[in-house]
């Protein structure tokens, strides 16, 4: 079964015009352009014979009318702010191409994979029954602070039921994505079969000092929360390499000082910190090291630090049979130019893997750029990725 790669590319380029920003796209969740892209997708679903619906959080699902076992495939179509045209869209339009090729596929676009709202993987968690009404009540937009309930109302989604996927309907979930990094490009390889998706453990570090005058307070008297935070982060960066895994990453995503004035000693510092790995053992080792370093800082510093644990999801391993099917298809279509590799980014697939077999396929991104309007991939690599995905899905269904 050969997919229509020309139509696949045409759909991708058509979708990128909605919310176009430079060579990329700006479609934050529930913005007018995001909602327009969901309506566009529902029209494409109808064209290929699927039955589309949009639920109360903006998830779009196109149901296959054929009898027998189905696959679920897709990703997301909202974007980071001023971001790339392929991240997420590739997986959704690729799934649409599988349905057009005649495979028994339900196509899904999950809402807010990019985390514009602070409940994390809003759409896919909702679809598997892992998002409570209390989380929706509490969630806010990370940029403007808009309550999620208010955003849903403005987008015309208030009052709609939230869909719940039935795992018994599906043999498994496939997701195609651009590879977020330079691994494939540096190795001159064209396809990555994902072995597992990292867990992202997130924390808030809160440092309490004493706000005071920057000129009138001597250095000996100061309780500078900002300096304590910086010294703690330097210790973390020094110690983590001793306990990390081969592909571990850690990131200080935000440092906020209060009151944040140039002539005022900060009385409080708040740090958002995360680390990622596919191994629970490594994650637990990193967490133990983090808590130990905070404890040591509290013995040494004048400003105490406390840790709030924000999120500790589990890493997701991809299904072996699905990986084998994709690997066989990759070797047939790109002999010697593919590899198995972990995903260093989080994806909706990790939530689907909790309720059904799941697998992912990567195509390379030029320069390893993602989450930026300069993100791009060669069209021949996009077409090859679709061919491998289609052949792998067909092999998996046949097995």
C-alpha positions as a printed NumPy array, in Angstrom:
array([[  0.   ,   0.   ,   0.   ],
       [  1.65 ,   3.242,  -1.151],
       [  0.584,   6.589,   0.338],
       [ -0.037,   9.708,  -1.753],
       [  3.076,  11.662,  -0.746],
       [  2.269,  14.572,  -3.083],
       [ -1.107,  15.139,  -1.416],
       [  0.499,  14.684,   1.993],
       [  2.988,  17.486,   1.257],
       [  0.222,  19.672,  -0.194],
       [ -1.798,  19.271,   3.012],
       [  1.211,  20.161,   5.149],
       [  1.867,  23.33 ,   3.151],
       [ -1.812,  24.271,   3.224],
       [ -1.981,  23.852,   6.999],
       [  1.123,  26.006,   7.524],
       [ -0.708,  28.992,   6.016],
       [ -3.036,  29.082,   9.036],
       [ -1.22 ,  31.274,  11.547],
       [  1.797,  31.744,   9.276],
       [  4.727,  33.497,  10.99 ],
       [  7.87 ,  34.115,   8.897],
       [  8.727,  30.596,   7.646],
       [  6.969,  29.012,  10.621],
       [  3.621,  29.173,  12.396],
       [  2.093,  30.881,  15.431],
       [ -0.962,  28.872,  16.56 ],
       [ -1.145,  28.911,  20.371],
       [ -3.841,  26.719,  21.897],
       [ -7.433,  27.972,  21.471],
       [ -6.337,  31.037,  19.517],
       [ -8.489,  31.852,  16.459],
       [ -5.829,  30.335,  14.188],
       [ -5.654,  27.173,  16.282],
       [ -9.418,  26.741,  16.102],
       [ -9.354,  27.467,  12.35 ],
       [ -6.754,  24.716,  11.925],
       [ -9.011,  22.252,  13.767],
       [-11.922,  23.124,  11.483],
       [ -9.582,  22.667,   8.485],
       [ -8.612,  19.233,   9.774],
       [-12.23 ,  18.161,  10.213],
       [-12.938,  19.07 ,   6.579],
       [ -9.936,  16.993,   5.439],
       [-11.158,  14.089,   7.591],
       [-14.547,  14.176,   5.892],
       [-12.859,  14.162,   2.47 ],
       [-11.077,  10.861,   3.244],
       [-14.239,   9.231,   4.577],
       [-13.731,   9.67 ,   8.321],
       [-16.397,  10.835,  10.767],
       [-14.94 ,  13.887,  12.558],
       [-15.823,  15.375,  15.926],
       [-14.303,  17.958,  18.244],
       [-14.698,  17.527,  21.98 ],
       [-14.899,  19.855,  24.966],
       [-11.148,  20.478,  25.227],
       [-10.548,  20.764,  21.474],
       [ -9.449,  17.198,  20.719],
       [-10.332,  16.329,  17.11 ],
       [-10.994,  12.674,  16.253],
       [-11.835,  11.277,  12.833],
       [-13.348,   7.806,  13.136],
       [-12.844,   5.143,  10.486],
       [-16.138,   3.595,   9.335],
       [-14.654,   0.203,   8.396],
       [-15.203,  -2.863,  10.554],
       [-12.414,  -4.801,  12.236],
       [ -9.404,  -3.723,  14.297],
       [ -8.236,  -0.13 ,  13.952],
       [ -5.085,   1.858,  14.498],
       [ -5.023,   5.275,  16.121],
       [ -2.559,   7.792,  14.667],
       [ -1.915,  11.499,  15.018],
       [ -0.28 ,  14.148,  17.191],
       [ -1.216,  17.838,  17.717],
       [ -1.627,  20.923,  15.525],
       [ -1.299,  23.843,  17.934],
       [  2.222,  25.275,  18.146],
       [  4.59 ,  26.951,  20.504],
       [  4.675,  30.732,  20.135],
       [  6.323,  31.747,  16.841],
       [  7.352,  28.156,  16.219],
       [  7.87 ,  25.671,  13.397],
       [  5.418,  24.374,  10.813],
       [  6.056,  20.641,  11.274],
       [  6.171,  19.974,  15.02 ],
       [  2.915,  18.126,  15.673],
       [  1.35 ,  18.898,  12.281],
       [  3.568,  16.242,  10.678],
       [  2.035,  13.48 ,  12.777],
       [ -1.552,  14.598,  12.197],
       [ -1.221,  15.093,   8.44 ],
       [  0.737,  11.825,   8.231],
       [ -2.126,  10.027,   9.974],
       [ -4.555,  11.617,   7.523],
       [ -2.428,  10.224,   4.681],
       [ -2.643,   6.728,   6.192],
       [ -6.43 ,   6.974,   6.172],
       [ -6.381,   8.262,   2.586],
       [ -4.253,   5.25 ,   1.628],
       [ -6.988,   2.949,   2.88 ],
       [ -5.586,   1.777,   6.202],
       [ -8.135,   1.308,   9.023],
       [ -7.02 ,   4.344,  11.01 ],
       [ -8.72 ,   6.777,  13.363],
       [ -6.945,  10.137,  13.052],
       [ -6.523,  12.294,  16.149],
       [ -5.219,  15.783,  16.919],
       [ -4.819,  16.193,  20.666],
       [ -5.229,  19.641,  22.203],
       [ -2.399,  21.551,  23.872],
       [  0.457,  19.059,  23.695],
       [  2.68 ,  22.145,  23.774],
       [  1.539,  23.009,  27.293],
       [  0.216,  26.548,  26.887],
       [ -1.947,  25.64 ,  29.881],
       [ -0.281,  24.36 ,  33.013],
       [ -2.002,  20.998,  33.466],
       [  0.342,  19.202,  31.023],
       [ -0.693,  17.178,  27.93 ],
       [ -4.229,  18.435,  28.378],
       [ -5.757,  16.72 ,  25.336],
       [ -4.212,  13.271,  25.469],
       [ -4.594,  13.012,  29.243],
       [ -8.245,  13.965,  28.914],
       [ -8.77 ,  11.373,  26.172],
       [ -7.471,   8.531,  28.364],
       [ -9.423,   9.646,  31.442],
       [ -6.472,  11.104,  33.353],
       [ -7.601,  14.735,  33.625],
       [-10.045,  15.725,  36.316],
       [-12.444,  18.651,  36.31 ],
       [-10.502,  20.107,  39.247],
       [ -7.36 ,  20.373,  37.103],
       [ -9.327,  22.109,  34.364],
       [-10.733,  24.518,  36.974],
       [ -7.246,  25.343,  38.259],
       [ -5.365,  25.539,  34.945],
       [ -4.092,  28.867,  33.633],
       [ -2.396,  29.993,  30.44 ],
       [  1.34 ,  30.14 ,  31.153],
       [  1.805,  33.401,  29.195],
       [ -1.197,  35.57 ,  30.081],
       [ -2.675,  33.76 ,  33.077],
       [ -6.041,  33.259,  31.357],
       [ -8.099,  30.569,  33.135],
       [ -8.583,  27.469,  31.013],
       [-12.358,  27.58 ,  31.547],
       [-12.403,  31.108,  30.139],
       [-10.312,  30.08 ,  27.126],
       [-12.616,  27.127,  26.396],
       [-15.625,  29.431,  26.553],
       [-14.033,  31.937,  24.156],
       [-13.14 ,  29.113,  21.74 ],
       [-16.742,  27.913,  21.655],
       [-15.997,  24.632,  23.432],
       [-17.866,  25.224,  26.686],
       [-20.561,  22.639,  27.296],
       [-19.202,  20.014,  24.913],
       [-18.506,  16.569,  26.312],
       [-14.924,  15.35 ,  26.567],
       [-14.233,  12.265,  24.474],
       [-12.874,   9.108,  26.067],
       [-10.885,   6.763,  23.847],
       [-11.751,   3.067,  23.995],
       [ -8.445,   1.11 ,  24.01 ],
       [-10.302,  -2.045,  22.951],
       [-11.018,  -0.394,  19.578],
       [ -7.307,  -0.103,  18.71 ],
       [ -4.375,  -2.363,  17.924],
       [ -2.06 ,   0.506,  18.788],
       [ -1.106,   4.17 ,  18.356],
       [  1.411,   5.516,  15.812],
       [  2.885,   9.034,  15.87 ],
       [  5.3  ,  10.586,  13.371],
       [  7.335,  13.581,  14.473],
       [ 10.372,  15.608,  13.554],
       [ 13.445,  14.518,  15.48 ],
       [ 14.172,  17.14 ,  18.124],
       [ 17.94 ,  17.3  ,  17.911],
       [ 20.828,  16.739,  15.525],
       [ 21.316,  12.981,  15.972],
       [ 19.953,  11.847,  12.603],
       [ 21.383,  14.76 ,  10.645],
       [ 24.877,  14.367,  12.124],
       [ 24.878,  10.656,  11.262],
       [ 23.503,  11.316,   7.751],
       [ 20.486,   9.146,   8.602],
       [ 16.904,   9.712,   7.518],
       [ 14.636,   7.783,   9.878],
       [ 14.538,   7.209,  13.638],
       [ 12.474,   4.435,  15.204],
       [ 11.744,   5.563,  18.765],
       [ 12.508,   3.116,  21.568],
       [ 11.079,   5.116,  24.443],
       [  9.906,   8.56 ,  25.479],
       [ 11.529,  10.35 ,  28.378],
       [  9.771,  11.253,  31.556],
       [ 10.078,  14.923,  32.503],
       [ 10.295,  15.438,  36.258],
       [  9.576,  19.032,  37.202],
       [ 10.158,  20.988,  40.389],
       [  9.775,  24.468,  41.816],
       [ 12.642,  25.665,  44.028],
       [ 11.611,  28.484,  46.342],
       [ 14.298,  30.478,  48.116],
       [ 13.283,  32.793,  50.973],
       [ 15.566,  35.704,  51.803],
       [ 15.017,  39.25 ,  53.035],
       [ 14.127,  42.159,  50.789],
       [ 16.316,  45.157,  51.564],
       [ 18.015,  48.246,  50.15 ],
       [ 20.838,  47.529,  47.684],
       [ 22.916,  50.449,  48.918],
       [ 22.163,  50.624,  52.606],
       [ 22.61 ,  46.934,  53.417],
       [ 26.168,  45.693,  53.819],
       [ 27.258,  42.471,  52.149],
       [ 27.695,  40.877,  55.588],
       [ 24.068,  41.626,  56.5  ],
       [ 22.413,  40.487,  53.305],
       [ 20.055,  37.556,  52.809],
       [ 20.033,  37.6  ,  49.009],
       [ 17.643,  34.953,  47.699],
       [ 18.878,  35.453,  44.139],
       [ 22.499,  34.659,  44.947],
       [ 21.482,  31.584,  46.937],
       [ 19.463,  30.333,  43.95 ],
       [ 22.351,  30.887,  41.559],
       [ 24.831,  29.083,  43.821],
       [ 22.426,  26.142,  44.226],
       [ 21.958,  25.846,  40.457],
       [ 25.717,  25.906,  39.965],
       [ 26.044,  23.002,  42.43 ],
       [ 23.333,  21.073,  40.596],
       [ 25.12 ,  21.569,  37.284],
       [ 28.378,  20.399,  38.881],
       [ 26.943,  17.288,  40.557],
       [ 24.397,  15.994,  38.009],
       [ 27.048,  14.777,  35.526],
       [ 28.201,  12.328,  38.228],
       [ 24.793,  10.618,  38.437],
       [ 23.131,  11.177,  35.046],
       [ 22.524,   8.748,  32.176],
       [ 23.898,   8.889,  28.651],
       [ 20.962,  10.978,  27.332],
       [ 19.919,  12.811,  30.508],
       [ 19.145,  16.517,  30.169],
       [ 18.346,  19.118,  32.829],
       [ 17.036,  22.636,  32.385],
       [ 16.414,  25.728,  34.472],
       [ 13.404,  27.068,  32.613],
       [ 12.681,  30.146,  34.682],
       [ 14.219,  32.194,  37.468],
       [ 11.944,  34.844,  38.979],
       [ 13.227,  37.297,  41.57 ],
       [ 10.926,  39.253,  43.848],
       [ 10.517,  42.195,  43.677],
       [ 12.787,  42.186,  40.614],
       [ 14.061,  45.781,  40.926],
       [ 17.69 ,  46.744,  40.244],
       [ 18.169,  48.534,  43.565],
       [ 16.388,  46.048,  45.798],
       [ 17.941,  42.897,  47.253],
       [ 15.574,  40.083,  46.207],
       [ 13.685,  38.674,  49.162],
       [ 12.438,  35.664,  47.242],
       [ 13.554,  33.581,  44.285],
       [ 11.476,  31.031,  42.416],
       [ 13.125,  28.558,  40.037],
       [ 11.417,  26.128,  37.669],
       [ 13.718,  23.168,  37.14 ],
       [ 13.342,  19.891,  35.26 ],
       [ 15.312,  16.831,  34.212],
       [ 14.57 ,  14.104,  31.662],
       [ 15.511,  10.488,  31.113],
       [ 13.976,   7.197,  29.961],
       [ 15.274,   5.276,  32.991],
       [ 13.392,   5.324,  36.295],
       [ 16.627,   4.397,  38.083],
       [ 18.388,   7.448,  36.646],
       [ 15.443,   9.736,  37.401],
       [ 15.341,   8.6  ,  41.023],
       [ 19.098,   9.075,  41.329],
       [ 18.816,  12.619,  39.978],
       [ 15.965,  13.411,  42.343],
       [ 17.907,  12.123,  45.35 ],
       [ 20.867,  14.28 ,  44.308],
       [ 18.637,  17.34 ,  43.935],
       [ 17.181,  16.913,  47.422],
       [ 20.648,  16.328,  48.883],
       [ 22.001,  19.519,  47.287],
       [ 19.079,  21.549,  48.62 ],
       [ 19.701,  20.122,  52.078],
       [ 23.395,  21.045,  51.869],
       [ 22.472,  24.535,  50.641],
       [ 20.191,  24.999,  53.621],
       [ 23.022,  24.146,  56.017],
       [ 25.378,  26.539,  54.272],
       [ 23.266,  29.505,  53.159],
       [ 21.405,  32.246,  55.02 ],
       [ 18.387,  31.812,  52.746],
       [ 16.499,  28.508,  53.062],
       [ 15.267,  26.685,  49.971],
       [ 12.278,  24.386,  49.756],
       [ 11.279,  22.069,  46.917],
       [  7.802,  21.651,  45.477],
       [  7.432,  18.597,  43.241],
       [  5.263,  19.604,  40.287],
       [  5.158,  16.517,  38.085],
       [  6.732,  13.055,  38.031],
       [  5.293,  11.093,  35.086],
       [  6.677,   7.713,  34.107],
       [  8.784,   7.223,  30.967],
       [  7.081,   5.277,  28.191],
       [  8.712,   2.38 ,  26.36 ],
       [  7.515,   1.812,  22.805],
       [  5.836,  -1.454,  21.862],
       [  8.367,  -4.057,  20.574],
       [  6.133,  -5.413,  17.797],
       [  5.368,  -1.931,  16.521],
       [  9.048,  -0.99 ,  16.667],
       [  9.959,  -4.131,  14.726],
       [  7.395,  -3.335,  12.027],
       [  8.74 ,   0.208,  11.648],
       [ 12.352,  -1.019,  11.691],
       [ 11.676,  -3.523,   8.904],
       [  9.968,  -0.841,   6.84 ],
       [ 12.842,   1.6  ,   7.463],
       [ 15.476,  -0.924,   6.342],
       [ 13.494,  -1.684,   3.191],
       [ 13.143,   1.988,   2.208],
       [ 16.301,   3.537,   3.71 ],
       [ 18.801,   0.674,   4.068],
       [ 21.525,   1.555,   6.553],
       [ 20.209,   5.124,   6.94 ],
       [ 18.035,   4.688,  10.021],
       [ 18.441,   3.922,  13.71 ],
       [ 16.576,   3.13 ,  16.89 ],
       [ 16.744,   6.011,  19.345],
       [ 14.999,   7.421,  22.418],
       [ 12.918,  10.576,  22.323],
       [ 14.333,  13.339,  24.479],
       [ 11.093,  15.296,  24.214],
       [  7.729,  14.497,  25.701],
       [  4.875,  13.543,  23.36 ],
       [  1.221,  12.55 ,  23.506],
       [  2.383,   9.006,  22.667],
       [  3.649,   8.573,  26.22 ],
       [  0.104,   8.985,  27.532],
       [ -1.383,   6.678,  24.903],
       [  1.254,   4.068,  25.853],
       [ -0.434,   3.81 ,  29.25 ],
       [ -3.591,   2.34 ,  27.706],
       [ -2.497,   0.718,  24.407],
       [  0.634,  -0.271,  22.451],
       [  2.344,   2.824,  21.045],
       [  5.267,   3.67 ,  18.786],
       [  6.863,   6.731,  17.205],
       [  8.841,   7.517,  14.069],
       [ 11.227,  10.443,  13.62 ],
       [ 12.249,  12.329,  10.501],
       [ 15.299,  14.633,  10.803],
       [ 15.034,  18.393,  11.24 ],
       [ 17.53 ,  20.613,   9.428],
       [ 20.096,  21.878,  11.91 ],
       [ 18.224,  20.099,  14.687],
       [ 15.977,  23.165,  15.019],
       [ 12.572,  22.768,  16.624],
       [ 10.2  ,  25.023,  18.586],
       [ 11.389,  27.928,  16.396],
       [ 10.001,  29.457,  13.203],
       [ 13.176,  28.36 ,  11.31 ],
       [ 12.325,  24.669,  11.847],
       [ 12.39 ,  22.75 ,   8.556],
       [ 12.894,  19.311,   6.994],
       [ 13.671,  18.274,   3.446],
       [ 10.558,  17.265,   1.558],
       [ 12.165,  14.009,   0.434],
       [ 12.682,  13.106,   4.101],
       [  9.068,  13.957,   4.903],
       [  7.883,  11.734,   2.045],
       [ 10.201,   8.91 ,   3.109],
       [  8.958,   9.153,   6.688],
       [  5.374,   8.785,   5.496],
       [  6.26 ,   5.758,   3.358],
       [  7.991,   4.074,   6.312],
       [  5.081,   4.889,   8.624],
       [  2.541,   3.509,   6.172],
       [  4.523,   0.317,   5.492],
       [  5.215,  -0.179,   9.202],
       [  1.542,   0.248,  10.098],
       [  0.552,  -2.219,   7.383],
       [  3.113,  -4.784,   8.564],
       [  1.982,  -4.403,  12.163],
       [ -1.663,  -4.927,  11.242],
       [ -0.738,  -7.995,   9.178],
       [  1.236,  -9.465,  12.087]])
